[in-house]
mmCIF file of C-alpha atoms in Angstrom:
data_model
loop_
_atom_site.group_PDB
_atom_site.id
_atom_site.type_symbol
_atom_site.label_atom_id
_atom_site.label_comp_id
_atom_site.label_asym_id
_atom_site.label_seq_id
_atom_site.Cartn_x
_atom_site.Cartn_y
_atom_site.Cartn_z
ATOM 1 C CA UNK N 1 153.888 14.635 35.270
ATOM 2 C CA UNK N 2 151.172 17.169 33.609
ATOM 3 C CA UNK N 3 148.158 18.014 34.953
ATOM 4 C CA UNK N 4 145.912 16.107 32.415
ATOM 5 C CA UNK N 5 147.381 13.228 34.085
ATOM 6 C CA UNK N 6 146.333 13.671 37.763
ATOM 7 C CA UNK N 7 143.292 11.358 38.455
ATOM 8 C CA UNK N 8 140.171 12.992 40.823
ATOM 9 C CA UNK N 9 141.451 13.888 44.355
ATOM 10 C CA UNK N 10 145.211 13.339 43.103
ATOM 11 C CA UNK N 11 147.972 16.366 44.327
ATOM 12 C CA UNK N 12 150.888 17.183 42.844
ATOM 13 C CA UNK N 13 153.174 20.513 43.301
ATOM 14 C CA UNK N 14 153.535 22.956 40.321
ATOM 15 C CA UNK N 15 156.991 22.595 39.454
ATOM 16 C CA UNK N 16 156.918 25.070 36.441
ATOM 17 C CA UNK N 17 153.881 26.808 34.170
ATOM 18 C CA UNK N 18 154.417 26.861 30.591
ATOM 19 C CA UNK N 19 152.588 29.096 27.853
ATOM 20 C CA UNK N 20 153.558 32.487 26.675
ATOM 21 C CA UNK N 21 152.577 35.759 26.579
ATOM 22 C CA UNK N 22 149.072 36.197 27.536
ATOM 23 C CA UNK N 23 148.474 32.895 28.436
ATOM 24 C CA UNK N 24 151.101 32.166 31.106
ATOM 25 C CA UNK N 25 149.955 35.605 32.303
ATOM 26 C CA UNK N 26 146.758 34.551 32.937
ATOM 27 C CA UNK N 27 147.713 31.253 34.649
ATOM 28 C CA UNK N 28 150.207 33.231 37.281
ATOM 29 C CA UNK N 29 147.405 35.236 38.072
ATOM 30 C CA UNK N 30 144.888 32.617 38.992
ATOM 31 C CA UNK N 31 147.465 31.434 41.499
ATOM 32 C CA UNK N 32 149.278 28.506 39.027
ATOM 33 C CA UNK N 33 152.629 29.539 40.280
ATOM 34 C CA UNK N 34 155.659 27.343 40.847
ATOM 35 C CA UNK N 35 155.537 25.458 44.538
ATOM 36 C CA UNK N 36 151.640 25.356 44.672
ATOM 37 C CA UNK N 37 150.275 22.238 45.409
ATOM 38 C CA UNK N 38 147.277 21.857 43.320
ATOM 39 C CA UNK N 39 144.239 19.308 43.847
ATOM 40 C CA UNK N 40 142.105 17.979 40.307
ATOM 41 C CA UNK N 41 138.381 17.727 42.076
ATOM 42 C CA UNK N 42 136.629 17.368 39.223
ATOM 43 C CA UNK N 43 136.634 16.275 35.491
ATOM 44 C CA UNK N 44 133.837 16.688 32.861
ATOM 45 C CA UNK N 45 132.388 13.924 30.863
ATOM 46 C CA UNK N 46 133.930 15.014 27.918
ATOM 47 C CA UNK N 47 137.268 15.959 29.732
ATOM 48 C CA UNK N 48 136.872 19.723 29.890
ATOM 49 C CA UNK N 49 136.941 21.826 31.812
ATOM 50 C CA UNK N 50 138.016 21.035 34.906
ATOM 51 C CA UNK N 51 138.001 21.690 38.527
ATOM 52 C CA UNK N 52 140.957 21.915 40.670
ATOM 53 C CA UNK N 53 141.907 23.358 44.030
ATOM 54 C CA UNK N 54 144.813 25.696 45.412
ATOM 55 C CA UNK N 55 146.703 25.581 48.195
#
């Protein structure tokens, strides 16, 4: 599973972060690291951005 396919309130665990460079950079640093379990809150209207929650 991916996370465009959690519904609102769904968790899931981050079993590995993709991207390259810069990118995956970015996404370790805002705490998307393997093991986290991860929470979608919130979806826009138009599908993005969304809102999700750490743990």
């Amino acid at each position: 599973m991916t996370m465009d396919e959690l519904k609102p309130k769904q968790s899931a665990f981050i079993r590995s972060v993709g991207g390259t460079g810069a990118l995956r950079h970015h996404l370790l640093d805002m705490g998307l690291r393997p093991k986290t379990e991860v929470t979608l809150q919130k979806i826009a209207p138009m599908g993005d951005p969304v809102q999700i929650e750490l743990r």
